[in-house]
PDB file of C-alpha atoms in Angstrom:
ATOM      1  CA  UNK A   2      37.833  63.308  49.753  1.00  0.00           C
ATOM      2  CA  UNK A   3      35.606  66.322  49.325  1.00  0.00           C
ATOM      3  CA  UNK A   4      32.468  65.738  46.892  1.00  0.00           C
ATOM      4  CA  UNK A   5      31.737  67.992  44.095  1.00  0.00           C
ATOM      5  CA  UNK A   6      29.609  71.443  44.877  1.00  0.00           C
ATOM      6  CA  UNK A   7      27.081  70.314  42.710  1.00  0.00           C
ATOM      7  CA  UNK A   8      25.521  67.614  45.327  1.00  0.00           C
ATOM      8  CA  UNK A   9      25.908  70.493  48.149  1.00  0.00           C
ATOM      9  CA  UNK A  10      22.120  71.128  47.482  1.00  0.00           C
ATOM     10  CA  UNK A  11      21.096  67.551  47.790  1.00  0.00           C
ATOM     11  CA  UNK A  12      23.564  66.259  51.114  1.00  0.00           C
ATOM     12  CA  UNK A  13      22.061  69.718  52.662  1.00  0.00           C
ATOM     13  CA  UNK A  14      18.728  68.933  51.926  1.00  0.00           C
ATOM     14  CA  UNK A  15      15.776  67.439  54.641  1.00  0.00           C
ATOM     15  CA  UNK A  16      16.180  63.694  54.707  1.00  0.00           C
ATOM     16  CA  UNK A  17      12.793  63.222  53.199  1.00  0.00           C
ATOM     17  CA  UNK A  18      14.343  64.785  49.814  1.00  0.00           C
ATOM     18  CA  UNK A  19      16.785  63.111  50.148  1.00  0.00           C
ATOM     19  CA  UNK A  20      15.029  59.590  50.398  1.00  0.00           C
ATOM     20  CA  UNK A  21      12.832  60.673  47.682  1.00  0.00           C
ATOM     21  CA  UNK A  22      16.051  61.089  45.368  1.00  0.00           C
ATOM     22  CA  UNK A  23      17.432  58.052  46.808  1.00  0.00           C
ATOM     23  CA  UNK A  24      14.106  56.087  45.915  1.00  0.00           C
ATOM     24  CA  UNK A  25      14.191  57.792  42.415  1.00  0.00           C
ATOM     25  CA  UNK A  26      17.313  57.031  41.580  1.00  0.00           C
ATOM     26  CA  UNK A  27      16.780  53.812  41.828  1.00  0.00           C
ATOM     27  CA  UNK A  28      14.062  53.506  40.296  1.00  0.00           C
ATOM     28  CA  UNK A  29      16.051  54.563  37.513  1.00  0.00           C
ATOM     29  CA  UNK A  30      18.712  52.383  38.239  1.00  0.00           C
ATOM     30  CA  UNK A  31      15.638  49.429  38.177  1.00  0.00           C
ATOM     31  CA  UNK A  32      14.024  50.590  35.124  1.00  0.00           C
ATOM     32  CA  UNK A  33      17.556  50.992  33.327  1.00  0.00           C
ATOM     33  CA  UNK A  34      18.455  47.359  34.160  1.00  0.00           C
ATOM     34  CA  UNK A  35      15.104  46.316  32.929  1.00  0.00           C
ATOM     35  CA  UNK A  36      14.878  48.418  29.691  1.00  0.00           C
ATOM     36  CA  UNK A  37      18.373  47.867  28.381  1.00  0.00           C
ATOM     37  CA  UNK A  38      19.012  44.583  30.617  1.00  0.00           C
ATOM     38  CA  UNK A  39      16.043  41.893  31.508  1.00  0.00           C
ATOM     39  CA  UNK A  40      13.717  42.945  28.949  1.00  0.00           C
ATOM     40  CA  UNK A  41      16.074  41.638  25.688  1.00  0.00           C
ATOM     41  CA  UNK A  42      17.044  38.542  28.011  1.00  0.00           C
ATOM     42  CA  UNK A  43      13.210  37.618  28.772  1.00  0.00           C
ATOM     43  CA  UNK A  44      12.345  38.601  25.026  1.00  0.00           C
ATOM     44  CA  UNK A  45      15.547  35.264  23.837  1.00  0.00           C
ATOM     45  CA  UNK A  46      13.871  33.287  27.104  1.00  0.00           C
ATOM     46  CA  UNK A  47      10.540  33.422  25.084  1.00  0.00           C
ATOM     47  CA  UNK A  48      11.601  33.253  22.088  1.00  0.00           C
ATOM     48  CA  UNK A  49      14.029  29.820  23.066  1.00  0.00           C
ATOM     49  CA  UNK A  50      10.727  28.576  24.479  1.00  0.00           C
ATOM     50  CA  UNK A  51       8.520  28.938  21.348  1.00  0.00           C
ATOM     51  CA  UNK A  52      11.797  27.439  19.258  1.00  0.00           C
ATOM     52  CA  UNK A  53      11.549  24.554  22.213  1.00  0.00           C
ATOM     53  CA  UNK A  54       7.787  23.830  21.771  1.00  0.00           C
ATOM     54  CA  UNK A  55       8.437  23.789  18.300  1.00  0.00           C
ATOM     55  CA  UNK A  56      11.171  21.270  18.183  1.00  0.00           C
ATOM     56  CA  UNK A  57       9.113  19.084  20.071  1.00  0.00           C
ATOM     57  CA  UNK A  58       6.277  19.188  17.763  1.00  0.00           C
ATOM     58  CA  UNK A  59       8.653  18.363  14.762  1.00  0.00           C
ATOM     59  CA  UNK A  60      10.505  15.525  17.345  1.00  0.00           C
ATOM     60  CA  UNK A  61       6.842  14.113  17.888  1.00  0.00           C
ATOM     61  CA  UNK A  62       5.992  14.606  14.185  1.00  0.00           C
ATOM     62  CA  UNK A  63       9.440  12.799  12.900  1.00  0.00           C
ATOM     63  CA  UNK A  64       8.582   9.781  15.729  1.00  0.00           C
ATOM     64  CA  UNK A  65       5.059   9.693  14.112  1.00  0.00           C
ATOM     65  CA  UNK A  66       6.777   8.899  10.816  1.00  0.00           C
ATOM     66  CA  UNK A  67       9.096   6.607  11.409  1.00  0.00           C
ATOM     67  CA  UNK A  68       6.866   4.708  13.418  1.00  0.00           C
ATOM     68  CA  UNK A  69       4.859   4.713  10.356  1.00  0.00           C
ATOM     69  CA  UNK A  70       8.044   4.003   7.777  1.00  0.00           C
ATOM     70  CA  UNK A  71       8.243   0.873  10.266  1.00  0.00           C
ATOM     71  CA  UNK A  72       5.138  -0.299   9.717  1.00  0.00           C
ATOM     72  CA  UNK A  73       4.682   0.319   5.890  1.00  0.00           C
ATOM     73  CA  UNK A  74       8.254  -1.696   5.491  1.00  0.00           C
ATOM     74  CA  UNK A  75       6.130  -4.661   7.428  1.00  0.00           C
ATOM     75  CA  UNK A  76       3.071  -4.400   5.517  1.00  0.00           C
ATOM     76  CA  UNK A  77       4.976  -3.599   1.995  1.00  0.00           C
ATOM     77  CA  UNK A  78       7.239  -6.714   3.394  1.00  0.00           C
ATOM     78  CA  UNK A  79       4.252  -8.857   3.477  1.00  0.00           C
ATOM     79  CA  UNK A  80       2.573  -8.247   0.410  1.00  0.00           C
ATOM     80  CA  UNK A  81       5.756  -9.089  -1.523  1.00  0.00           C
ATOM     81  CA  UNK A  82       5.241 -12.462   0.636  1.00  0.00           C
ATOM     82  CA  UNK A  83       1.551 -12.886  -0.602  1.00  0.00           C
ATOM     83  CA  UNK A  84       2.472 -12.017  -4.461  1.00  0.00           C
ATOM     84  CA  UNK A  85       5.404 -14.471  -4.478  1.00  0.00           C
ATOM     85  CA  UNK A  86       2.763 -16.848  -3.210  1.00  0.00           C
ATOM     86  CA  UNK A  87       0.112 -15.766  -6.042  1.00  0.00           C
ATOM     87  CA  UNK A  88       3.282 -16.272  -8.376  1.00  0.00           C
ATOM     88  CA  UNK A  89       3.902 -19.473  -7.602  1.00  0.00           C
ATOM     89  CA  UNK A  90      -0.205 -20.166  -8.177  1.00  0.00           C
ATOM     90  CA  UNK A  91      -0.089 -18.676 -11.639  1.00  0.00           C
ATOM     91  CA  UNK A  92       1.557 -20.657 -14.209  1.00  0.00           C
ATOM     92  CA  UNK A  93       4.226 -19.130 -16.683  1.00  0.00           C
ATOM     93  CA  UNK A  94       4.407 -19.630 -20.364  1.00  0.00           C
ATOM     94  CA  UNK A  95       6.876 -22.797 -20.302  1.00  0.00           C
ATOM     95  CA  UNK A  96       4.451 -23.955 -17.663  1.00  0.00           C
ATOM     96  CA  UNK A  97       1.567 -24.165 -19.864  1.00  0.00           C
ATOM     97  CA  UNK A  98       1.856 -27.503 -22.062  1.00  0.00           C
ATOM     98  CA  UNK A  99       2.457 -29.378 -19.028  1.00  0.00           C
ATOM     99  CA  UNK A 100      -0.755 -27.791 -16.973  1.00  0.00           C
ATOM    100  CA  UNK A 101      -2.615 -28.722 -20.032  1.00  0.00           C
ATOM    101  CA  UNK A 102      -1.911 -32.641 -19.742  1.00  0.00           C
ATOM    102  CA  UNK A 103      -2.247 -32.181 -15.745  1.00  0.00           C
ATOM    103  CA  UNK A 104      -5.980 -30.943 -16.220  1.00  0.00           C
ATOM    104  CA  UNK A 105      -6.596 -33.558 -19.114  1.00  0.00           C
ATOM    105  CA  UNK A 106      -5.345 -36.464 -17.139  1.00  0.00           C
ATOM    106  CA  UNK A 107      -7.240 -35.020 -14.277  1.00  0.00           C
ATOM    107  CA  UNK A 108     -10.390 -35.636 -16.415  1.00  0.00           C
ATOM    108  CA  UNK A 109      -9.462 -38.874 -17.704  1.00  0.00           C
ATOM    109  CA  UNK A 110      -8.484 -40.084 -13.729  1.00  0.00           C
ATOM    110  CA  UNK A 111     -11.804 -38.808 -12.928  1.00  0.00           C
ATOM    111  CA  UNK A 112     -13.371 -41.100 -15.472  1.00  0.00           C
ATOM    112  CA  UNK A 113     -14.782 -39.381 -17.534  1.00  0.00           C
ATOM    113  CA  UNK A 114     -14.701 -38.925 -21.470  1.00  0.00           C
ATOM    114  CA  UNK A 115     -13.251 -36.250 -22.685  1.00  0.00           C
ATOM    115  CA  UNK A 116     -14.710 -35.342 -26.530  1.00  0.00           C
ATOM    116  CA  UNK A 117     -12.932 -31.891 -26.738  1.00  0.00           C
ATOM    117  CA  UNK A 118      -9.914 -30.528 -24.717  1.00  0.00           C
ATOM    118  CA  UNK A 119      -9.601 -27.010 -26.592  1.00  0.00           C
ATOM    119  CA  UNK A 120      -7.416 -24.284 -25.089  1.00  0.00           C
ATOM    120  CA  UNK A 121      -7.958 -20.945 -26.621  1.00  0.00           C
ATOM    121  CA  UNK A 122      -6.671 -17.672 -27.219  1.00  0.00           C
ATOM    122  CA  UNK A 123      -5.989 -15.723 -24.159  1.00  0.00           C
ATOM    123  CA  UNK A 124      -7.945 -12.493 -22.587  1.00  0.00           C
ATOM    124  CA  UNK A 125      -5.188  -9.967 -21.982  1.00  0.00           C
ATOM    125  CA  UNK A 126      -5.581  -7.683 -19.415  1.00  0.00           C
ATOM    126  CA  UNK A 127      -3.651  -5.548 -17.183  1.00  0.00           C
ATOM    127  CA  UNK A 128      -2.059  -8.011 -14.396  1.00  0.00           C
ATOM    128  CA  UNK A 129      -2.316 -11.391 -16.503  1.00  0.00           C
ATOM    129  CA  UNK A 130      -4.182 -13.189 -19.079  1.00  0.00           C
ATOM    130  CA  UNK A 131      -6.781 -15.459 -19.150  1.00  0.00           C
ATOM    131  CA  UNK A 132      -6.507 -18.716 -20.932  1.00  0.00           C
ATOM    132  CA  UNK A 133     -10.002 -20.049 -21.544  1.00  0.00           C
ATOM    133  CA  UNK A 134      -9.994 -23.857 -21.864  1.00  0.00           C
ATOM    134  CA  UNK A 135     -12.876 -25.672 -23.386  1.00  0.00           C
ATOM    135  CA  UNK A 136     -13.745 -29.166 -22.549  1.00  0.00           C
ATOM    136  CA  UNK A 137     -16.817 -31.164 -23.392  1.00  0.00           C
ATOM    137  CA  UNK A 138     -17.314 -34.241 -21.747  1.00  0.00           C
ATOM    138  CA  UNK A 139     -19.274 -37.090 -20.477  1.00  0.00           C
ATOM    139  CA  UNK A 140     -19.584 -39.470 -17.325  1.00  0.00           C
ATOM    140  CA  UNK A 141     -21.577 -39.598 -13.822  1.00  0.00           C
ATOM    141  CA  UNK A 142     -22.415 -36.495 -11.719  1.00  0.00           C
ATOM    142  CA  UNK A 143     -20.264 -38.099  -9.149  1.00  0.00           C
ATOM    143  CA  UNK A 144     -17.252 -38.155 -12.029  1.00  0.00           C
ATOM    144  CA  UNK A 145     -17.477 -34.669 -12.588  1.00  0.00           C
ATOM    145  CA  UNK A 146     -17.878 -33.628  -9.463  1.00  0.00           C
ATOM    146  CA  UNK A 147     -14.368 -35.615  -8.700  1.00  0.00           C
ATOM    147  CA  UNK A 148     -12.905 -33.551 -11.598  1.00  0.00           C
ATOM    148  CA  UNK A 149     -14.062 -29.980 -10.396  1.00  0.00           C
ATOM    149  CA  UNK A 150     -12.451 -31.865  -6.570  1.00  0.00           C
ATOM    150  CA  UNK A 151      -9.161 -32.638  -8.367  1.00  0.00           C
ATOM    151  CA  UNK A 152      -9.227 -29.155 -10.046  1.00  0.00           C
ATOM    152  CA  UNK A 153      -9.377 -27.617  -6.910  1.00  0.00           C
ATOM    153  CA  UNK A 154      -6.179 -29.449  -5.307  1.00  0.00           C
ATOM    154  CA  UNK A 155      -3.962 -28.468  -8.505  1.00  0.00           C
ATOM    155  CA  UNK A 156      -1.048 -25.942  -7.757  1.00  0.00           C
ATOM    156  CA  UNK A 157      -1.839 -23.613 -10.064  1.00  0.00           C
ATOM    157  CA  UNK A 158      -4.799 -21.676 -10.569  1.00  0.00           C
ATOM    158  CA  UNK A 159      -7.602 -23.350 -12.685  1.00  0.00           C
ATOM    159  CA  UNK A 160     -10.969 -21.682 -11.965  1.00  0.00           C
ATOM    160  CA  UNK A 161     -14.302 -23.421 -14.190  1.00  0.00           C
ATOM    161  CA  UNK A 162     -15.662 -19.956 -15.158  1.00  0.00           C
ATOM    162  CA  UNK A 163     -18.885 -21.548 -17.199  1.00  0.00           C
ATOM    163  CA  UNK A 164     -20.798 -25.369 -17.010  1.00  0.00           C
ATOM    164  CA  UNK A 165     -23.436 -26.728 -18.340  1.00  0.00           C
ATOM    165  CA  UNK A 166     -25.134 -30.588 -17.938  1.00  0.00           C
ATOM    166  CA  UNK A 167     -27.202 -32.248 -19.764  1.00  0.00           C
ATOM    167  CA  UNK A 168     -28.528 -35.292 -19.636  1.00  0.00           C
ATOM    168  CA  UNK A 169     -27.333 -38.118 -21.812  1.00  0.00           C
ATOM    169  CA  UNK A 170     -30.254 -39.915 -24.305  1.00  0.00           C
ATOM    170  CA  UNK A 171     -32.221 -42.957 -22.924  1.00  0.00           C
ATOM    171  CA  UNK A 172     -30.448 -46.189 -21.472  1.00  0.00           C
ATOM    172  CA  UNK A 173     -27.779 -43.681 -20.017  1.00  0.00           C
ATOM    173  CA  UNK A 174     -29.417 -42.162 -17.797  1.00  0.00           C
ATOM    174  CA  UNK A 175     -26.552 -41.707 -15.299  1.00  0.00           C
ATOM    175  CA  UNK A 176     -24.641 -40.352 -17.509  1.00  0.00           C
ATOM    176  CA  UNK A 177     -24.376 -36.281 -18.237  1.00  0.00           C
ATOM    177  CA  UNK A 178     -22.832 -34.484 -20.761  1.00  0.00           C
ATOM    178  CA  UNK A 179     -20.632 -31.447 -19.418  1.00  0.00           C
ATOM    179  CA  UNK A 180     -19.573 -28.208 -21.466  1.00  0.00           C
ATOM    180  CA  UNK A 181     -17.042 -26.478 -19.401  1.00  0.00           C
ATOM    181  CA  UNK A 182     -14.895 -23.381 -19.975  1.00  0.00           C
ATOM    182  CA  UNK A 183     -12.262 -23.646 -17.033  1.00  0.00           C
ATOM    183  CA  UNK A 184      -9.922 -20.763 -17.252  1.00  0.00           C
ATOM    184  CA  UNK A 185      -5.811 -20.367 -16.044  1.00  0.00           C
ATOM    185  CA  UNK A 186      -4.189 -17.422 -15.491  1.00  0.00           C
ATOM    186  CA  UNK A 187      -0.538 -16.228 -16.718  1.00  0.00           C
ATOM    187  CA  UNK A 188       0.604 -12.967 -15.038  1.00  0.00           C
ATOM    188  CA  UNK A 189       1.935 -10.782 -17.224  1.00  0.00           C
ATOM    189  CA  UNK A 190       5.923  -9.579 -17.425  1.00  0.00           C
ATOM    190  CA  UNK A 191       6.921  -6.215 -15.671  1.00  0.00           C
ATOM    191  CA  UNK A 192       7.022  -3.874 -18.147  1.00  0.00           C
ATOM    192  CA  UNK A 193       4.563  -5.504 -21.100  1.00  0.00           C
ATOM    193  CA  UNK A 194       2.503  -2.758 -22.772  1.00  0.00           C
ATOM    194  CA  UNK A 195      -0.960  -2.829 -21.977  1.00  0.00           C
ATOM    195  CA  UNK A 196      -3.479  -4.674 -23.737  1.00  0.00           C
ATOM    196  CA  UNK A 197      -5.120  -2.978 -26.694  1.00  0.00           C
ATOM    197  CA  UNK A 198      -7.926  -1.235 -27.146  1.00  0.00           C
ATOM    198  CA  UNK A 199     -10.937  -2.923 -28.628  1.00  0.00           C
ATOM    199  CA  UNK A 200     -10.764  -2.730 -32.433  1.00  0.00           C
ATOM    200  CA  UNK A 201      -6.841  -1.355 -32.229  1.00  0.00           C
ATOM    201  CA  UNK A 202      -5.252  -4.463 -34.915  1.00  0.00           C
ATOM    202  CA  UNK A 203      -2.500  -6.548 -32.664  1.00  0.00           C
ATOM    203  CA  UNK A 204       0.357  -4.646 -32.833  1.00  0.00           C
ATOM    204  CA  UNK A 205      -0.127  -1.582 -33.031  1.00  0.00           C
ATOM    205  CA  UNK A 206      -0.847   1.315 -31.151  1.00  0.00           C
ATOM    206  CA  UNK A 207      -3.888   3.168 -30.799  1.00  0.00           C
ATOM    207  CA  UNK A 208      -3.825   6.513 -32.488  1.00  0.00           C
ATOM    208  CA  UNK A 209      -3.089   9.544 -30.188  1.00  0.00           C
ATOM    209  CA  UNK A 210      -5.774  12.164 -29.714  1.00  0.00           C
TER     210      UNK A 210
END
């Protein structure tokens, strides 16, 4: 098979031409293949490795977060534990008359003499109210200290918030008088409105601004 005239120039040249041509050509060939070729491929490679890098940040980031998810479910799990425990410690409404004779007996068990047992309005605040209770009494400083013992070992919460002794007149000298102001605590329903504002009248709502 005869090869077109046209390379007639090139077979017939001096071997060094035609190396150079040869060497040209492909280089050509080379930079074709890379242009048109390897450069697009190496351009996805990079681009597959930045999406890679990438994916592994978000991977680490979303094991981050559930690690996390795992622990707040623990802690949130526990603090339900510790305000079911702080429930039980706070009395509710219906447990109020009976908490009342508990801390009165306690007094009278304790021997002392109870003069006033005077529960009073309650301090409303955000989480609960405060039920002041006023008791004056009289016995030994051993007998009240028994009382503020028994106090103390009750289920609920009963906290003596103010005291004062004084000593009884002559020929009773062992004897004290005691003023207390012990205070319980009912927590307050999900979803109560919030205590009003000094001077706002009991229900009713503060004017809006």
């Amino acid at each position: 098979m005869e090869l077109p005239a046209f390379l007639n120039p090139v077979l017939n040249a001096p071997r060094w031409q035609r190396a150079l041509l040869g060497a040209m050509g492909f280089a050509f060939i080379v930079g074709g293949a890379w242009v048109f070729v390897l450069s697009p491929i190496e351009t996805r490679i990079a681009g597959l490795g930045a999406e890679r890098v990438a994916l592994q940040r978000e991977l680490v980031e979303g094991r981050r977060i559930v690690a996390d998810l795992a622990r707040f479910r623990v802690e949130i799990a526990e603090l339900e534990q510790r305000i079911e425990v702080i429930k039980e410690k706070l009395p509710t409404e219906k447990d109020m008359p009976p908490l009342y004779r508990t801390v009165s007996d306690a007094a009278f068990q304790s021997g002392l003499g109870v003069s006033l047992f005077q529960p009073r309005e309650p301090r409303v605040t955000e989480h609960f109210n405060e039920i002041p209770i006023v008791v004056n009494a009289e016995g030994g400083y051993h007998q009240v200290g028994e009382f503020f013992e028994r106090l103390a070992g009750l289920p609920r919460v009963v906290n003596v918030i103010e005291w004062k002794l004084t000593g009884t007149p002559k020929g009773k000298s062992a004897l004290v008088k005691a003023d207390l102001i012990l205070a319980t605590y009912m927590a307050r329903p999900p979803g109560s409105p919030p205590p009003a504002k000094p001077g706002t009248p009991r229900g009713r709502s503060a004017p809006a601004r």
